[in-house]
Coordinates of C-alpha atoms in Angstrom, one line a residue:
Chain B
M1 CA 22.1 107.1 238.5
S2 CA 21.9 106.5 242.0
E3 CA 25.2 104.7 243.2
N4 CA 23.5 102.6 245.4
F5 CA 21.0 101.1 242.0
E6 CA 21.4 97.4 241.9
P7 CA 19.6 95.5 239.1
R8 CA 16.4 93.5 239.8
I9 CA 16.8 91.2 237.3
V10 CA 14.0 87.5 236.8
A11 CA 15.6 84.6 236.3
F12 CA 14.1 81.6 235.0
L13 CA 15.9 78.5 235.3
C14 CA 15.8 75.0 234.5
H15 CA 15.2 72.7 237.1
W16 CA 17.9 69.9 235.8
C17 CA 20.9 72.5 235.3
T18 CA 21.2 76.3 235.9
Y19 CA 18.5 75.9 238.9
T20 CA 20.4 73.3 240.4
G21 CA 24.0 75.1 239.5
A22 CA 22.5 78.0 241.2
D23 CA 21.6 75.8 244.3
L24 CA 25.2 74.8 244.5
A25 CA 26.6 78.3 244.8
G26 CA 24.2 79.0 247.4
T27 CA 25.4 75.4 249.3
T28 CA 29.0 76.5 249.3
R29 CA 28.6 80.2 250.3
Q30 CA 29.1 81.6 247.1
Q31 CA 28.5 85.4 246.7
Y32 CA 26.3 86.4 243.8
P33 CA 24.0 90.2 243.9
S34 CA 20.6 89.7 245.4
G35 CA 18.6 91.4 242.9
I36 CA 17.8 88.1 241.5
R37 CA 14.8 86.7 241.7
V38 CA 14.7 83.4 240.3
I39 CA 11.5 81.2 238.8
H40 CA 12.5 77.3 238.6
L41 CA 11.1 76.0 235.2
M42 CA 11.7 72.1 234.4
C43 CA 13.1 73.2 231.0
S44 CA 14.6 76.3 229.5
G45 CA 12.5 74.9 226.8
A46 CA 9.2 75.3 228.9
I47 CA 9.8 79.0 228.5
D48 CA 6.8 81.2 226.9
V49 CA 8.3 84.8 225.9
V50 CA 5.1 86.5 227.9
Y51 CA 6.3 86.0 230.5
V52 CA 9.5 87.4 229.5
L53 CA 7.9 90.1 227.9
K54 CA 5.8 90.6 231.3
A55 CA 8.1 91.0 233.5
I56 CA 10.6 93.4 231.0
L57 CA 7.4 95.5 230.2
E58 CA 6.6 95.6 234.2
G59 CA 10.2 96.9 234.9
A60 CA 12.8 94.0 235.4
D61 CA 16.0 95.4 234.5
G62 CA 16.9 92.1 233.1
V63 CA 15.7 89.1 232.1
M64 CA 17.9 85.6 232.6
I65 CA 16.9 82.4 230.8
G66 CA 19.1 79.6 232.5
G67 CA 19.9 76.3 230.2
C68 CA 21.4 73.0 230.1
H69 CA 24.6 73.3 227.6
P70 CA 24.0 72.6 224.2
G71 CA 23.5 68.2 224.1
D72 CA 22.9 68.5 227.5
C73 CA 19.2 68.8 228.1
H74 CA 17.0 66.5 229.8
Y75 CA 14.4 66.3 227.1
Q76 CA 16.3 66.4 224.4
S77 CA 16.2 69.5 222.4
G78 CA 14.1 72.3 224.8
N79 CA 17.4 74.2 225.4
F80 CA 17.4 74.6 221.2
K81 CA 14.6 75.8 220.9
A82 CA 14.4 78.2 224.4
R83 CA 17.6 79.4 221.9
R84 CA 15.6 80.1 218.4
R85 CA 12.7 81.6 220.9
I86 CA 15.0 83.6 223.1
A87 CA 16.6 84.8 219.4
L88 CA 13.9 85.8 217.5
L89 CA 12.5 87.8 221.0
R90 CA 15.8 89.9 221.3
E91 CA 15.4 90.2 217.5
I92 CA 11.5 91.8 217.8
M93 CA 12.1 93.9 220.8
A94 CA 14.9 95.5 218.5
C95 CA 12.7 96.5 216.0
L96 CA 10.1 97.8 218.5
G97 CA 13.3 100.5 219.8
M98 CA 13.5 97.6 223.0
D99 CA 16.3 97.1 225.0
A100 CA 17.5 93.7 223.8
D101 CA 20.2 93.4 226.1
R102 CA 18.6 92.9 228.8
V103 CA 17.5 89.5 228.2
W104 CA 20.1 87.2 228.3
L105 CA 20.4 83.3 227.4
R106 CA 23.0 81.4 229.0
W107 CA 24.4 77.4 229.5
I108 CA 25.1 76.8 232.9
S109 CA 24.8 73.0 233.6
A110 CA 24.8 71.7 237.9
S111 CA 28.2 71.1 238.6
E112 CA 28.6 75.3 237.4
G113 CA 28.1 77.0 240.8
R114 CA 31.0 79.4 240.0
L115 CA 29.5 80.0 236.6
F116 CA 26.0 80.6 237.9
V117 CA 28.1 83.3 240.3
E118 CA 29.5 84.9 237.9
T119 CA 27.4 85.2 235.1
V120 CA 25.2 86.9 237.5
R121 CA 27.9 89.1 238.6
E122 CA 28.6 89.6 234.3
F123 CA 24.6 90.6 234.0
S124 CA 24.3 92.7 236.5
G125 CA 26.9 94.9 235.7
A126 CA 26.0 94.8 232.3
L127 CA 22.7 95.9 234.0
E128 CA 23.9 98.8 235.8
E129 CA 26.2 100.5 232.9
Q130 CA 22.2 100.3 231.2
G131 CA 21.0 101.5 233.9
A132 CA 17.1 101.2 235.4
N133 CA 15.0 99.8 233.1
P134 CA 12.8 103.3 232.0
L135 CA 9.6 101.1 231.7
A136 CA 9.4 100.6 234.9
Q137 CA 8.2 104.4 235.1
E138 CA 6.2 104.0 231.7
W139 CA 2.3 104.2 232.7
D140 CA 1.0 104.1 229.2
I141 CA 2.4 100.4 227.9
Chain Z
M1 CA 3.9 69.8 187.6
M2 CA 0.7 71.4 186.2
K3 CA -1.1 70.8 183.7
S4 CA -2.1 74.3 181.6
T5 CA -5.0 74.8 179.9
L6 CA -6.5 77.7 177.5
I7 CA -10.6 77.2 176.9
D8 CA -12.6 79.4 174.3
L9 CA -15.4 80.2 176.4
K10 CA -18.6 78.8 175.2
S11 CA -20.9 81.9 176.3
D12 CA -19.9 85.3 177.0
N13 CA -20.4 85.0 181.1
Y14 CA -17.0 83.7 182.6
N15 CA -18.4 82.9 185.8
E16 CA -21.1 80.7 184.3
E17 CA -17.9 78.6 182.9
I18 CA -16.2 78.4 186.1
S19 CA -19.5 77.6 187.5
G20 CA -19.9 74.3 185.2
F21 CA -16.6 73.4 186.1
L22 CA -17.4 73.7 189.6
S23 CA -20.8 72.2 189.1
R24 CA -19.2 69.0 186.9
L25 CA -16.1 68.8 190.0
L26 CA -18.9 68.7 192.3
A27 CA -21.1 65.7 190.5
S28 CA -17.5 63.7 189.9
G29 CA -17.2 62.7 193.0
L30 CA -13.4 64.1 193.4
V31 CA -14.8 66.7 196.0
G32 CA -17.7 66.4 198.0
S33 CA -18.4 69.8 198.8
L34 CA -17.4 73.3 197.3
L35 CA -15.9 76.3 199.3
V36 CA -16.8 79.0 196.9
P37 CA -17.0 83.0 197.1
K38 CA -20.8 83.5 196.8
K39 CA -23.7 86.5 197.0
N40 CA -25.3 86.7 200.2
T41 CA -28.3 87.6 200.7
G42 CA -28.0 91.4 200.9
G43 CA -26.4 91.1 197.3
D44 CA -23.8 94.0 198.9
N45 CA -21.3 91.1 199.0
Y46 CA -19.9 88.1 198.8
V47 CA -18.7 85.5 201.4
Q48 CA -17.6 82.0 201.3
A49 CA -20.6 79.1 201.1
L50 CA -19.8 75.2 201.9
I51 CA -21.3 74.3 198.9
K52 CA -23.3 70.2 198.4
D53 CA -26.3 71.3 196.0
P54 CA -24.9 72.2 192.6
A55 CA -27.8 74.6 191.8
M56 CA -26.4 77.2 194.8
L57 CA -23.6 77.5 192.5
A58 CA -25.6 79.9 191.2
D59 CA -24.4 83.7 192.3
T60 CA -20.3 82.4 192.8
D61 CA -17.7 84.6 191.6
V62 CA -14.3 83.1 192.0
T63 CA -12.8 86.7 190.8
V64 CA -14.6 88.6 193.3
P65 CA -12.5 91.5 195.1
V66 CA -13.4 91.2 198.8
M67 CA -12.1 89.4 201.6
P68 CA -14.7 89.6 204.9
V69 CA -12.6 86.9 206.5
Q70 CA -9.4 84.5 205.4
S71 CA -10.8 81.1 204.1
A72 CA -7.9 78.7 206.1
R73 CA -10.0 79.7 209.3
I74 CA -12.7 77.8 208.1
I75 CA -10.8 75.5 206.2
A76 CA -8.9 75.2 209.4
N77 CA -12.8 74.4 210.9
L78 CA -13.6 71.8 208.7
A79 CA -10.8 70.2 208.2
V80 CA -8.9 69.5 211.4
R81 CA -9.5 66.0 211.7
E82 CA -11.2 64.0 208.5
P83 CA -13.9 65.3 207.3
G84 CA -15.1 62.2 205.7
E85 CA -14.9 63.8 201.7
V86 CA -12.5 65.9 199.9
I87 CA -13.8 69.6 200.7
G88 CA -12.9 71.8 197.2
V89 CA -11.7 75.4 198.8
V90 CA -10.9 78.3 196.4
V91 CA -9.2 80.5 197.3
K92 CA -6.9 83.5 197.1
P93 CA -3.0 83.3 197.5
C94 CA -2.7 84.7 200.8
E95 CA -5.6 82.3 201.9
V96 CA -3.1 79.2 200.3
R97 CA -0.1 80.7 202.3
A98 CA -1.7 80.8 205.3
I99 CA -3.4 77.0 204.7
V100 CA 0.1 75.8 204.0
E101 CA 1.1 77.0 207.5
L102 CA -1.6 75.8 208.7
V103 CA -1.5 72.2 207.8
K104 CA 1.8 72.4 208.9
F105 CA 1.0 73.3 212.8
Q106 CA -1.5 70.7 212.4
Q107 CA -4.6 72.3 212.2
I108 CA -5.5 71.7 208.3
I109 CA -5.4 68.0 207.1
R110 CA -3.9 68.7 203.7
S111 CA -5.7 65.5 202.0
A112 CA -9.0 66.8 203.3
I113 CA -9.0 69.7 200.9
M114 CA -8.9 70.2 197.2
I115 CA -6.9 73.3 196.3
I116 CA -8.2 75.9 193.8
A117 CA -6.5 78.8 194.1
V118 CA -7.8 82.2 192.2
D119 CA -5.1 84.5 190.6
C120 CA -5.8 87.6 192.8
L121 CA -6.7 91.4 191.6
G122 CA -6.1 92.6 194.8
T123 CA -9.2 93.1 197.3
Y124 CA -11.6 96.1 198.9
E125 CA -11.9 96.3 202.8
P126 CA -15.8 94.6 202.7
K127 CA -17.8 97.9 203.6
V128 CA -16.4 99.6 200.7
Y129 CA -16.8 96.9 198.2
S130 CA -20.8 96.9 199.3
A131 CA -20.3 101.0 198.8
M132 CA -19.1 99.8 195.1
V133 CA -22.2 97.5 194.9
K134 CA -24.6 99.9 196.2
A135 CA -23.0 102.9 193.5
G136 CA -24.2 100.2 191.1
H137 CA -20.8 99.3 190.2
H138 CA -19.0 95.6 188.7
P139 CA -16.1 95.9 190.5
A140 CA -14.7 92.5 189.9
A141 CA -15.7 92.6 186.5
D142 CA -13.6 95.5 185.6
L143 CA -10.6 94.0 187.8
R144 CA -10.8 91.1 185.0
Q145 CA -10.6 93.7 182.8
K146 CA -7.9 95.7 184.0
A147 CA -6.1 92.0 184.9
A148 CA -5.7 91.2 181.0
A149 CA -3.5 94.0 180.7
G150 CA -1.6 93.0 183.1
S151 CA -2.6 96.4 184.6
F152 CA -3.5 96.5 188.7
A153 CA -5.5 99.5 189.8
P154 CA -8.6 99.8 191.4
L155 CA -11.4 101.7 190.4
D156 CA -11.3 105.8 190.4
G157 CA -12.6 106.6 193.6
Y158 CA -11.4 103.4 196.3
A159 CA -8.3 102.1 197.4
F160 CA -7.1 98.6 198.4
R161 CA -6.9 97.0 201.4
S162 CA -3.1 98.5 201.9
A163 CA -2.3 95.0 202.2
C164 CA -2.8 94.3 198.9
D165 CA -0.9 97.0 197.5
I166 CA 2.3 95.4 198.9
C167 CA 1.5 92.0 198.1
E168 CA 4.5 90.2 196.4
F169 CA 2.0 87.5 195.7
P170 CA -1.0 88.6 192.5
A171 CA -0.8 84.9 192.1
P172 CA -0.1 81.3 193.7
N173 CA 2.1 79.2 194.3
P174 CA 1.8 76.3 192.1
E175 CA 3.6 73.8 193.7
V176 CA 1.1 73.9 197.1
V177 CA -2.3 73.8 195.5
D178 CA -4.2 71.4 193.2
V179 CA -5.7 74.1 190.5
V180 CA -4.8 77.4 189.2
I181 CA -7.3 79.2 188.3
G182 CA -5.5 82.2 185.8
L183 CA -6.3 85.9 185.5
W184 CA -3.4 88.0 184.8
G185 CA -3.4 88.1 181.1
V186 CA -6.2 86.3 180.4
D187 CA -9.0 87.9 178.5
T188 CA -11.5 86.1 180.9
A189 CA -14.7 88.0 178.5
K190 CA -13.5 84.8 175.5
Q191 CA -10.9 82.4 177.6
L192 CA -11.1 80.2 180.6
C193 CA -7.1 79.7 181.9
L194 CA -6.4 77.1 184.1
A195 CA -3.6 74.1 185.7
V196 CA -4.1 71.5 187.0
R197 CA -1.3 69.2 189.2
D198 CA -0.7 66.1 186.9
E199 CA -2.6 63.5 189.0
L200 CA -5.0 65.5 188.8
A201 CA -5.4 66.1 185.4
D202 CA -5.6 62.7 184.2
A203 CA -8.6 62.2 186.4
F204 CA -10.1 65.7 185.3
A205 CA -10.2 64.3 181.5
A206 CA -11.0 61.0 182.7
K207 CA -14.3 61.9 184.2
D208 CA -15.1 64.8 181.6
I209 CA -14.7 67.9 183.7
L210 CA -12.3 69.5 182.2
A211 CA -10.4 69.2 178.6
I212 CA -6.7 69.8 178.9
N213 CA -5.0 70.6 176.1
G214 CA -1.0 72.1 177.4
Q215 CA -2.1 75.4 176.2
E216 CA -1.1 78.7 178.5
A217 CA -1.7 82.0 178.5
P218 CA 1.0 84.1 177.1
T219 CA 1.3 87.1 179.3
R220 CA 0.5 85.6 182.3
Q221 CA 3.7 84.7 184.0
E222 CA 5.5 88.0 182.6
C223 CA 2.3 90.0 184.2
I224 CA 2.8 88.1 187.8
D225 CA 6.4 88.8 187.7
Q226 CA 6.2 92.3 186.7
L227 CA 3.4 93.1 189.5
A228 CA 5.6 91.3 191.9
K229 CA 8.4 93.3 191.6
A230 CA 6.5 96.6 191.2
R231 CA 5.0 95.4 194.7
T232 CA 8.2 94.2 196.3
A233 CA 9.3 97.8 195.5
N234 CA 6.5 99.6 197.1
R235 CA 6.5 97.4 200.3
D236 CA 10.5 98.2 201.2
V237 CA 9.4 101.9 200.9
V238 CA 6.1 101.2 202.5
L239 CA 7.5 99.2 205.5
G240 CA 10.9 100.7 205.3
E241 CA 9.0 104.0 206.4
F242 CA 6.7 101.7 208.7
G243 CA 10.4 100.6 210.7
Q244 CA 11.3 104.1 212.2
R245 CA 7.7 104.8 212.8
I246 CA 7.7 101.8 215.3
G247 CA 11.6 102.1 216.2
S248 CA 11.2 103.4 219.7
L249 CA 8.8 103.6 222.8
K250 CA 7.0 106.4 222.0
G251 CA 6.4 105.3 218.4
M252 CA 4.9 101.9 219.8
Q253 CA 2.9 104.1 222.0
E254 CA 1.6 106.5 218.8
L255 CA 0.9 103.4 217.3
L256 CA -1.2 101.7 220.2
S257 CA -2.3 104.9 221.2
T258 CA -6.1 103.7 219.7
C259 CA -6.7 100.1 220.8
I260 CA -9.3 99.2 222.3
R261 CA -7.7 95.4 223.2
C262 CA -10.7 93.6 221.9
H263 CA -8.5 91.2 220.1
N264 CA -10.0 91.4 216.7
C265 CA -6.7 91.3 215.0
M266 CA -6.2 87.8 216.7
I267 CA -9.2 86.2 216.0
N268 CA -9.1 87.5 213.1
C269 CA -5.7 86.1 212.7
P270 CA -5.2 82.6 210.3
I271 CA -1.9 81.9 212.0
C272 CA -3.3 82.5 215.8
Y273 CA -4.7 79.0 215.8
C274 CA -4.6 78.5 219.3
R275 CA -7.5 77.2 220.5
E276 CA -6.7 78.4 224.2
C277 CA -5.3 81.6 223.8
V278 CA -3.1 83.0 226.9
F279 CA -4.8 85.7 226.6
R280 CA -8.2 84.3 226.5
S281 CA -7.5 83.5 229.6
P282 CA -7.5 84.0 233.2
T283 CA -3.5 84.3 233.1
F284 CA -3.3 88.4 233.0
E285 CA -6.3 88.9 235.3
H286 CA -4.7 90.2 238.2
T287 CA -6.2 91.0 241.9
P288 CA -7.0 94.6 242.7
D289 CA -4.2 95.3 245.2
Q290 CA -1.6 94.5 242.1
Y291 CA -3.4 96.9 239.6
L292 CA -2.9 99.4 242.8
S293 CA 0.2 98.9 243.6
W294 CA 1.5 99.3 239.8
A295 CA -0.6 102.5 239.6
E296 CA 0.8 103.4 243.1
R297 CA 4.6 102.9 241.4
K298 CA 3.9 104.6 238.9
G299 CA 1.5 107.0 239.8
A300 CA -1.0 106.0 237.4
M301 CA -1.4 102.4 235.4
R302 CA -3.3 102.2 231.9
M303 CA -6.1 100.2 231.9
P304 CA -7.1 97.9 230.9
A305 CA -3.1 96.7 231.7
N306 CA -0.5 94.8 229.1
T307 CA -1.8 96.9 225.8
L308 CA 1.8 97.0 224.5
M309 CA 2.2 93.2 225.9
F310 CA -0.5 91.8 224.1
H311 CA 0.8 93.3 220.8
T312 CA 4.6 92.0 221.5
T313 CA 3.4 88.8 222.5
R314 CA 1.5 88.1 219.5
L315 CA 4.6 89.2 217.8
N316 CA 6.5 86.7 219.4
H317 CA 4.0 83.8 218.9
M318 CA 3.6 84.1 215.3
V319 CA 4.9 87.1 213.4
T320 CA 7.8 84.5 211.5
S321 CA 4.4 82.5 209.6
C322 CA 2.8 85.9 209.5
I323 CA 1.2 85.6 205.4
G324 CA 0.5 89.6 205.2
C325 CA -3.0 88.9 204.1
G326 CA -3.8 92.2 206.4
L327 CA -7.2 90.4 208.2
C328 CA -5.8 92.1 211.2
D329 CA -6.5 95.5 209.5
T330 CA -10.1 95.1 208.0
A331 CA -10.7 93.7 211.9
C332 CA -9.5 96.7 213.5
P333 CA -12.2 98.4 215.1
S334 CA -10.0 101.7 215.7
D335 CA -7.4 101.9 211.9
I336 CA -4.2 100.5 213.5
P337 CA -2.2 99.8 210.7
V338 CA -1.6 96.3 212.0
M339 CA -0.5 95.1 209.0
S340 CA 2.4 96.9 208.6
L341 CA 3.7 96.3 212.1
F342 CA 3.1 92.9 211.7
R343 CA 5.2 92.6 208.1
T344 CA 8.0 94.9 209.0
V345 CA 8.8 92.7 212.5
G346 CA 8.1 89.9 210.1
M347 CA 9.9 90.9 207.0
R348 CA 13.2 91.3 209.7
A349 CA 12.2 87.8 211.6
Q350 CA 11.6 85.7 208.6
Q351 CA 14.6 86.7 206.6
A352 CA 17.0 86.3 210.1
I353 CA 16.3 82.6 210.0
E354 CA 15.4 82.9 205.9
Y355 CA 11.6 81.3 206.3
L356 CA 9.3 82.3 203.7
P357 CA 5.7 81.6 205.2
G358 CA 3.9 79.4 203.0
R359 CA 6.2 78.6 200.5
S360 CA 6.5 75.1 200.9
Y361 CA 4.8 71.8 203.4
D362 CA 8.1 70.4 203.6
E363 CA 9.9 73.5 205.8
P364 CA 9.3 73.3 209.3
A365 CA 7.8 75.8 210.4
P366 CA 10.4 77.2 212.9
V367 CA 8.6 78.4 216.1
T368 CA 8.7 73.7 215.9
T369 CA 12.0 73.2 214.8
Y370 CA 16.0 74.5 215.3
K371 CA 19.3 73.9 214.1
E372 CA 22.0 72.6 216.4
D373 CA 25.0 74.8 215.0
E374 CA 23.0 78.3 214.7
L375 CA 22.5 81.1 216.7
Q376 CA 25.6 80.2 218.7
D377 CA 26.1 83.4 219.3
E378 CA 23.1 83.7 221.4
S379 CA 23.7 82.4 224.7
G380 CA 26.9 84.6 225.0
A381 CA 29.0 82.1 223.2
R382 CA 32.4 84.7 222.0

């Protein structure tokens, strides 16, 4: 793997918490890996795994889903539903020999800009060790 | 609870006796119509017929070993809204389990149907069944005779659908149906074996639909238990091997190598009920330059795109409720073992969340619910 490898992360972030937390990280001028591409959702519970799979199969190195801490969901239970869906996705990925560690679900609140930065750094570091997603080069999928 | 009955046949014609029972049921008004497998005009297949006129019960056979369509799909069309009458549906155990799931997904109104579930003797692919009939065989009579002794074996020279060989449910779960027609361990040349839900049993007796004598076929449960045990063992072997086969990207590529993206597996799946499926929408119809840029990056690109994504998404959307009927196998024009894929992944997923689709109306479908204290480490908690 080249020394310049910077993992590309597609992040689906909840409007009420992680997205605002990412915003806080930015407005307080904290640095985090620039390979992250953020998609704004109204709730982590609004994620359809088809888009997570699409990202992974198109070659994103990692997908992060950011939601509110348990009990804090703006819509009561969206994050709990997301957790089941992502757990199932990771189980199925494992059955099919796909690398389930390329999908992370994390709870980060609107006030946790620092945690957002740390999480992205941690994820990016983990992905650097795993290397680039081999699916990016697969033509027959 | 159910009340059972074992009645001596008045004639030597099992189907006539069952038709008589269904006819009296229809005449009683307890059901306004019946969905029953009926020999079609071509004579080489049985299809589900929605019957209003008792005379049309001629040429019906509740035991027929063919399932050209998953009846739960038809029933979802008939009973997604209040149909204005109770529809009696004669179905096989896997169809019952699909009905239970669709009731939970609010696609079938449970009170709008009377579920008359029949012990399943195994089923042949429709084209195989048709060939057997054309060759002069009587597949249903053959299997009924074998079932009396608890034997599960296709006619020499033919094979059951692969889903049936690994199906753990040779009989319907009495907890979720209204009437059970028993065949295992029953000498159908001489006897009729039925069980009826308690409340209905009284109505059946009051309206002279069926004499309930409390007798059971002595060896039926034993036959069912033995079959379930043998098939469960077979299932574990077959799916265990299959799990190895799909456990890598290359394995999946080989599995899906002949997929023509017709979506037949999805269209025939009773659990894939969404009226507006993402794969039947323009969501993933990209612009030409998008396809070209992907092809540029990879050097080439399989078209149509998203074959692996289609199957993995379908797994994610419905595998927790997959009841293993195998209609996806029947539907696949390319002979991809879709059922084996879904059952292999489904077993692991269902075991992980301790859910058995079709078991009960009371357990919510896993994708519609959650527990606050589950899956803590999914979110990176240490």
